[in-house]
PDB file of C-alpha atoms in Angstrom:
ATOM      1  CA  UNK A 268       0.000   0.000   0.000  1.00 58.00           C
ATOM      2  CA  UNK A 269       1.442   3.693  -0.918  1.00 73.00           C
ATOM      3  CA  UNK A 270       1.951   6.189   1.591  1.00 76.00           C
ATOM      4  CA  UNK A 271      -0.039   9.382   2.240  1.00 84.00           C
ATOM      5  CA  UNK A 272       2.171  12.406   2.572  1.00 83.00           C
ATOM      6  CA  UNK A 273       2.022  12.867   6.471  1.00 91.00           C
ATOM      7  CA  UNK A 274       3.553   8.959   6.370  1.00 92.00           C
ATOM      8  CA  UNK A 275       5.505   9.800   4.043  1.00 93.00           C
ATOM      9  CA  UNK A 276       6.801  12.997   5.270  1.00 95.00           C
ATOM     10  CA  UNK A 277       7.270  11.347   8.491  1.00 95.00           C
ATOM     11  CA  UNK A 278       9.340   8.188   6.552  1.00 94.00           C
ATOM     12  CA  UNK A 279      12.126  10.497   5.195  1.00 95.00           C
ATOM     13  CA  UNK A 280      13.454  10.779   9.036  1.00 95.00           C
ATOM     14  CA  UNK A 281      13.579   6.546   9.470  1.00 95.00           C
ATOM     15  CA  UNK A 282      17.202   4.755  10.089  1.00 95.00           C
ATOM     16  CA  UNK A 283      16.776   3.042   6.766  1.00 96.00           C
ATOM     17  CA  UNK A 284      17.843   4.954   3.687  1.00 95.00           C
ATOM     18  CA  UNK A 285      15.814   2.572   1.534  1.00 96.00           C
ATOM     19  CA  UNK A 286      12.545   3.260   3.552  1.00 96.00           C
ATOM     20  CA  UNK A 287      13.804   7.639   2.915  1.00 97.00           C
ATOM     21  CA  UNK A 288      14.230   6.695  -0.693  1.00 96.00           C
ATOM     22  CA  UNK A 289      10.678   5.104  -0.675  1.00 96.00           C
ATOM     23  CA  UNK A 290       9.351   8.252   0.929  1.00 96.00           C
ATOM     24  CA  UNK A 291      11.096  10.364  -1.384  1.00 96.00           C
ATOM     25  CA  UNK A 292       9.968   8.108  -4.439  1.00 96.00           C
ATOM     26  CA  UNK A 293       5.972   9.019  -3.070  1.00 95.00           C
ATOM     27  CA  UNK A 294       6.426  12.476  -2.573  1.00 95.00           C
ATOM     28  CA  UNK A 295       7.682  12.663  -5.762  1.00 95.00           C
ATOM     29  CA  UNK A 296       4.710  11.033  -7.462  1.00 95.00           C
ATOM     30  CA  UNK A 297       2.498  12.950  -5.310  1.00 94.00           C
ATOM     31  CA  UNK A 298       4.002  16.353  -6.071  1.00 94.00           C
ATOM     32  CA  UNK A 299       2.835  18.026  -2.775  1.00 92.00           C
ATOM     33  CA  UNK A 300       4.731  21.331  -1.634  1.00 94.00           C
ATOM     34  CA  UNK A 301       3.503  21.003   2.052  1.00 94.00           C
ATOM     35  CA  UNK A 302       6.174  18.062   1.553  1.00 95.00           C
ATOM     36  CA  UNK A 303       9.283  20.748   0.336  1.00 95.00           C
ATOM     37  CA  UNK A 304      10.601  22.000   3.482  1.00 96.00           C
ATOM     38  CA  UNK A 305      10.371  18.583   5.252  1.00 96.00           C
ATOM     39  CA  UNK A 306      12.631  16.831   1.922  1.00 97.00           C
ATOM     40  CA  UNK A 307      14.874  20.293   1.750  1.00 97.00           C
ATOM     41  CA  UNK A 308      16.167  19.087   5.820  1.00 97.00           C
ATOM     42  CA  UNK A 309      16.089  15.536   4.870  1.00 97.00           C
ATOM     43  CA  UNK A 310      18.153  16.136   1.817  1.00 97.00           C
ATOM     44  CA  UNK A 311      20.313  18.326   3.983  1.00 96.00           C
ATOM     45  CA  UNK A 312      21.249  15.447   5.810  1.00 95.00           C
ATOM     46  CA  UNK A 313      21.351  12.691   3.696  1.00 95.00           C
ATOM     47  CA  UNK A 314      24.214  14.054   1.471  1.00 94.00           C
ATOM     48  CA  UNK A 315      26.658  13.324   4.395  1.00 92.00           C
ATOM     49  CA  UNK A 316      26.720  10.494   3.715  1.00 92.00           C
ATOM     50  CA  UNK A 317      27.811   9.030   0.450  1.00 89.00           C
ATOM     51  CA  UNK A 318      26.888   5.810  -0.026  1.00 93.00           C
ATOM     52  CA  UNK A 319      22.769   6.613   0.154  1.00 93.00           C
ATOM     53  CA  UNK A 320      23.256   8.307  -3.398  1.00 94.00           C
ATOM     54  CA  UNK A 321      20.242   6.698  -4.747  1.00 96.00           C
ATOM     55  CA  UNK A 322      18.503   8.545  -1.977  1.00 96.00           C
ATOM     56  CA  UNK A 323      19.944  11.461  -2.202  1.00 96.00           C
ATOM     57  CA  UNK A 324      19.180  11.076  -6.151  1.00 97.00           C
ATOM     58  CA  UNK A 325      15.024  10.706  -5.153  1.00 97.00           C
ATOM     59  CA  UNK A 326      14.858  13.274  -2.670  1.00 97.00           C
ATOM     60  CA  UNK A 327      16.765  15.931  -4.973  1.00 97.00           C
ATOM     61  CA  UNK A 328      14.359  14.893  -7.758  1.00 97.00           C
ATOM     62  CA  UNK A 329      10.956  15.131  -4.929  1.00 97.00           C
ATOM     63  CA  UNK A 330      12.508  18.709  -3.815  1.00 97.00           C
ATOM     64  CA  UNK A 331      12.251  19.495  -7.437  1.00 96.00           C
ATOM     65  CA  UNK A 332       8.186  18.915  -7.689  1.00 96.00           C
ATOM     66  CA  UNK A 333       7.797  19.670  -4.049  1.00 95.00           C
ATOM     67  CA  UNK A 334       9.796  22.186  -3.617  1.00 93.00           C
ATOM     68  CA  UNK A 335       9.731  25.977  -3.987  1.00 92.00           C
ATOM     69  CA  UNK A 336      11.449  28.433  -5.528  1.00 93.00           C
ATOM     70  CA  UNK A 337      13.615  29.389  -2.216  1.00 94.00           C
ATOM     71  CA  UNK A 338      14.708  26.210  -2.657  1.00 96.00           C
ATOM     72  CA  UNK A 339      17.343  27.200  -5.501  1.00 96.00           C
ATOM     73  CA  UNK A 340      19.932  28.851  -3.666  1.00 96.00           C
ATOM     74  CA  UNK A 341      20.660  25.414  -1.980  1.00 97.00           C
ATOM     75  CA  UNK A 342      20.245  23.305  -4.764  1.00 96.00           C
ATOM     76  CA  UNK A 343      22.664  25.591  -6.801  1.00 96.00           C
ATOM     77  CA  UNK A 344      25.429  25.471  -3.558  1.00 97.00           C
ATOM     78  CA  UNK A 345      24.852  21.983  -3.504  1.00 96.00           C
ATOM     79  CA  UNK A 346      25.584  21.186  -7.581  1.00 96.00           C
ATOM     80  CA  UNK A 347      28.600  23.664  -7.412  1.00 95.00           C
ATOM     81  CA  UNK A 348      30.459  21.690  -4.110  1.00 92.00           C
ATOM     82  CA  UNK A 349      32.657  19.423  -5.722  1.00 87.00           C
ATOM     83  CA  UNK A 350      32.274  16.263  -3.608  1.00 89.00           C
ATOM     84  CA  UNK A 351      28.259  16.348  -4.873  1.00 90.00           C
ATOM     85  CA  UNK A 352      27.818  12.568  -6.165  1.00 91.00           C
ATOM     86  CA  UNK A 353      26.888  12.452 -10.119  1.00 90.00           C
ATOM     87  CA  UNK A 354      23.850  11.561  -9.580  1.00 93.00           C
ATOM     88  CA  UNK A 355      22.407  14.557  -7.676  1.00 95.00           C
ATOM     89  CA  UNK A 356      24.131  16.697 -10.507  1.00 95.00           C
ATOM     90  CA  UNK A 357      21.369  14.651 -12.761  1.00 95.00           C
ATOM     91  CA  UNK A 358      18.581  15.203 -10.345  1.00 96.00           C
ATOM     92  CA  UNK A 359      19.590  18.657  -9.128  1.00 96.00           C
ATOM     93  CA  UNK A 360      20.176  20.329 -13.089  1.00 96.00           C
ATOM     94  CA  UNK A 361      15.774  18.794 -13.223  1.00 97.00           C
ATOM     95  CA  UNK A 362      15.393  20.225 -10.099  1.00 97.00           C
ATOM     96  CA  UNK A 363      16.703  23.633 -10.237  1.00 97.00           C
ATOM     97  CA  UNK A 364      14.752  24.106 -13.860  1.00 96.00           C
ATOM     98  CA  UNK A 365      11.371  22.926 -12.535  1.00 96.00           C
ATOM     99  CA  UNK A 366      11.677  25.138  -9.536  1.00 96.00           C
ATOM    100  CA  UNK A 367      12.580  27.706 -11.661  1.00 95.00           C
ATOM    101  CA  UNK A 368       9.856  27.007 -14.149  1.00 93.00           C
ATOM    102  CA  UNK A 369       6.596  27.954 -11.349  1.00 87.00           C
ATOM    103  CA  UNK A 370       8.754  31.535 -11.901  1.00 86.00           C
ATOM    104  CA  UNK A 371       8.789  31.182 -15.245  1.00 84.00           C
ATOM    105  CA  UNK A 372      12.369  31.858 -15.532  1.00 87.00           C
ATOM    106  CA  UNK A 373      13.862  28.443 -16.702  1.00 90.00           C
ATOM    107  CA  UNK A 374      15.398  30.007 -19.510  1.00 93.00           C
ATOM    108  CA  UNK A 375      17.957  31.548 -17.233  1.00 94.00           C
ATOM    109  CA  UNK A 376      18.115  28.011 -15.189  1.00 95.00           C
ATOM    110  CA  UNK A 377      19.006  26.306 -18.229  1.00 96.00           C
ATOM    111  CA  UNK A 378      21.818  29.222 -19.305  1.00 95.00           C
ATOM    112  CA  UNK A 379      22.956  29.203 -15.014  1.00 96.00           C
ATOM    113  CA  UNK A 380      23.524  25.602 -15.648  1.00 96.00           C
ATOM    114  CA  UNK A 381      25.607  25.945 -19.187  1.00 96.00           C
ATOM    115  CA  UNK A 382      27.662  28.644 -17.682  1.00 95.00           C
ATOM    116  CA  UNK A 383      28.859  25.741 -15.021  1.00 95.00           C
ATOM    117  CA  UNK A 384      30.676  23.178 -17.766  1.00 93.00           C
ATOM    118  CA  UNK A 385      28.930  20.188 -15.950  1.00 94.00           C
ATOM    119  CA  UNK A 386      27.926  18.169 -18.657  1.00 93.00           C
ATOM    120  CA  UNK A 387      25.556  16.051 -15.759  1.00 93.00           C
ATOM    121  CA  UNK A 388      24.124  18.654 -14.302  1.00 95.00           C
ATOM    122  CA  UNK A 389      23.413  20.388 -18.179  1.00 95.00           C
ATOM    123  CA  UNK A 390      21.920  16.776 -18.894  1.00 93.00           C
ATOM    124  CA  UNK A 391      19.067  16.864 -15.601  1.00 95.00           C
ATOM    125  CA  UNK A 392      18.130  19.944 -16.900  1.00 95.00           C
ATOM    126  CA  UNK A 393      17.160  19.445 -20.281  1.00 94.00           C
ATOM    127  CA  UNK A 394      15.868  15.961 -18.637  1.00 94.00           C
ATOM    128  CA  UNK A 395      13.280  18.847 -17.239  1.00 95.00           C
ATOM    129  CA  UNK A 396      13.130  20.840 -20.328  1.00 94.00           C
ATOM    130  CA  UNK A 397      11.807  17.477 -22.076  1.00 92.00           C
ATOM    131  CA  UNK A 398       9.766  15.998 -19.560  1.00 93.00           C
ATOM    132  CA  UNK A 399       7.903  19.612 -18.568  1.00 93.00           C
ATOM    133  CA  UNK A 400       7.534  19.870 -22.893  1.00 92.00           C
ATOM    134  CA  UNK A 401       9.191  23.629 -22.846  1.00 91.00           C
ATOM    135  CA  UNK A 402       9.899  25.711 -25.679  1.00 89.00           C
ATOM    136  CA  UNK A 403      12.844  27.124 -25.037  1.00 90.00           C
ATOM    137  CA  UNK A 404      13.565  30.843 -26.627  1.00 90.00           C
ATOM    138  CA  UNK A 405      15.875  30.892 -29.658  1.00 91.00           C
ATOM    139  CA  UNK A 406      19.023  31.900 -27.368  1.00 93.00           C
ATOM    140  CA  UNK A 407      18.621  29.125 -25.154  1.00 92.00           C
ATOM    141  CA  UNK A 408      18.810  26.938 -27.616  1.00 91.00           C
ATOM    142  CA  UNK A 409      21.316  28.638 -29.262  1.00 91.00           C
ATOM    143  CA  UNK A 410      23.321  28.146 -26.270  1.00 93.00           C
ATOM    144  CA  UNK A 411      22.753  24.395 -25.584  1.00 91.00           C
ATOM    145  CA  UNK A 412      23.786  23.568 -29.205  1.00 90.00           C
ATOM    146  CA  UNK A 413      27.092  25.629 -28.557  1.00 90.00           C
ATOM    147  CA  UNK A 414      27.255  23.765 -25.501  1.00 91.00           C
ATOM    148  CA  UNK A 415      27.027  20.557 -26.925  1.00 87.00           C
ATOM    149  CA  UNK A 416      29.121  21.016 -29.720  1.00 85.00           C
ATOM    150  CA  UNK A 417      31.695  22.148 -27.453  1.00 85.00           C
ATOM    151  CA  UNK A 418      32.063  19.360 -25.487  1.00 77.00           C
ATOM    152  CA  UNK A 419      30.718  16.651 -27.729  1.00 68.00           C
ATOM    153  CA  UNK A 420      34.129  15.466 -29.594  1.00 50.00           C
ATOM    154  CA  UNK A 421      36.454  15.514 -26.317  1.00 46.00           C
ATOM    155  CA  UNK A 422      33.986  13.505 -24.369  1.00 39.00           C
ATOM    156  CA  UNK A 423      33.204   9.987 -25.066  1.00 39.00           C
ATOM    157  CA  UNK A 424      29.691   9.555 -23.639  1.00 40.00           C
ATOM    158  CA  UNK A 425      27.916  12.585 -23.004  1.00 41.00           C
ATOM    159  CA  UNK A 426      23.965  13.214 -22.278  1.00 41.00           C
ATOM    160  CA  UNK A 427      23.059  15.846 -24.924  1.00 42.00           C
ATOM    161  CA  UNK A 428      19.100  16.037 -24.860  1.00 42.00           C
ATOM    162  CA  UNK A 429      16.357  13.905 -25.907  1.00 39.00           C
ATOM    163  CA  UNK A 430      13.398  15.767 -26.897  1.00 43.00           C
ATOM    164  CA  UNK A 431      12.293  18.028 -29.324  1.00 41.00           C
ATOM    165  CA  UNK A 432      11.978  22.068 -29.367  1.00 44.00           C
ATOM    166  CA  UNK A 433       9.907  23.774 -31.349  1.00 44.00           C
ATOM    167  CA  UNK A 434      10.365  27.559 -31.387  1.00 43.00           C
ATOM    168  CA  UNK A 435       9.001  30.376 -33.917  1.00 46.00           C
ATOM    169  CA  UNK A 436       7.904  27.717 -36.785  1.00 45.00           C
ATOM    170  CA  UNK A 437      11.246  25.725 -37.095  1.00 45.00           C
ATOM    171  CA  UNK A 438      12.028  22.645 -35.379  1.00 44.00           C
ATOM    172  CA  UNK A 439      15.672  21.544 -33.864  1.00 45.00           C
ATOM    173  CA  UNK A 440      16.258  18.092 -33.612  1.00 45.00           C
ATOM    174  CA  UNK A 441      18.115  18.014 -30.021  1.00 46.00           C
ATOM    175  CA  UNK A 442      18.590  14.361 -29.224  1.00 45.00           C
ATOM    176  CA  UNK A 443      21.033  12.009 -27.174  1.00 40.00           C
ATOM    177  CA  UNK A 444      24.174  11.008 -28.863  1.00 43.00           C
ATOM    178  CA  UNK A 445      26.474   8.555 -27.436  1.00 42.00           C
ATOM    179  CA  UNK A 446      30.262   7.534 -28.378  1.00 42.00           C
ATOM    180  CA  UNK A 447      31.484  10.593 -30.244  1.00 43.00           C
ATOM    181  CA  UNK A 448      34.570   8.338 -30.904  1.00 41.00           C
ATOM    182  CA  UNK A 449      32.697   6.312 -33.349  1.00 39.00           C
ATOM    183  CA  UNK A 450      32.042   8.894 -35.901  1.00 42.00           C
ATOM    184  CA  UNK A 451      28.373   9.120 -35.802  1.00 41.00           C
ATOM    185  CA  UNK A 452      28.677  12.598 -34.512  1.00 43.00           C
ATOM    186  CA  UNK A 453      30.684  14.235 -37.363  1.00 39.00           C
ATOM    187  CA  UNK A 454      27.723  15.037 -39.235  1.00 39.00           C
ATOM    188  CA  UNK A 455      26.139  16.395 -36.077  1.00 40.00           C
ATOM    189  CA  UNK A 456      28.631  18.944 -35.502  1.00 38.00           C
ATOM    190  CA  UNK A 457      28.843  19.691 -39.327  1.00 39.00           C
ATOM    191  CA  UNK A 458      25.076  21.892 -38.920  1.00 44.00           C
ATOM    192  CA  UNK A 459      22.486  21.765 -36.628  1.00 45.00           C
ATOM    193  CA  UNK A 460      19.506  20.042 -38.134  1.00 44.00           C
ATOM    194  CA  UNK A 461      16.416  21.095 -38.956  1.00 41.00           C
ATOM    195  CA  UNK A 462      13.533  18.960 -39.251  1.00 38.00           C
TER     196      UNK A 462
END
């Protein structure tokens, strides 16, 4: 049986990091902000301690549906401290967009997280962009196909996008490309595509 969110809430604060992650997992799905300041302490706490970094990877993710916008400042710290696991880049670059989407200013969440060179953190956020179906304005897109053609050849596996964006009439193809090495992305980098 699923939890309600006052079980839930109450969950995130057991010994067992797999009954937290369970907690975070139904906060998540239930996307209630009465829930954001209890999984902003919880999440506090749990990234002491590294080996619960599939927790700390659902709580991030629940702060990002639960959450609130005065959430950011600690989310940002958090993806900038260079002992934050790789996963809670992922979940943290989703987070900080969909927070910053209810102030309808992901466009500058998306360029914050360019300007930062972390190719995971870049990834969770168009993760958001796709999932939340957002239309990004011709700059930002602009600037994530700089981005990825920056640091598509020198890196060997890299999360581009999947997804689609659709802006003014024309449609960019933004999708995930894996093992630059092999030559697939040569024609990638030749022109952006338009379908």
């Amino acid at each position: 049986m699923a939890l309600d969110g006052v079980d839930a809430i109450r969950q995130l604060q057991d010994r067992s990091s797999a009954k937290r992650r369970s907690a975070a997992k139904q906060l998540r799905k239930l996307g209630d902000p009465n829930a954001g300041p209890a999984l902003l302490e919880a999440l506090k706490n749990e990234v002491r301690d590294s080996r619960t970094w599939e927790t700390q990877y659902q709580m991030t993710m629940a702060l990002g549906t639960c959450g609130s916008p005065s959430d950011l400042p600690y989310l940002r710290d958090l993806v900038l401290q260079r002992e934050t696991l790789h996963a809670v880049h992922t979940a943290g670059g989703d987070a900080i967009v969909r927070l910053s989407y209810m102030e309808h200013s992901h466009a500058e969440a998306i360029r914050w997280c360019l300007t930062t060179g972390n190719e995971t953190l870049v990834g969770g956020a168009l993760q958001a962009v796709a999932m939340l179906r957002l239309a990004p304005d011709q700059e930002t897109v602009t600037d994530v196909l700089d981005f990825i053609e920056a640091k598509s050849c020198p890196v060997n596996d890299l999360l581009v996008v999947s997804g689609m964006v659709d802006h003014g009439g024309d449609r960019w193809s933004i999708r995930r490309e894996r093992g630059c090495a092999s030559g697939r992305c040569r024609a990638w980098h030749g022109g952006r595509r338009r379908l």
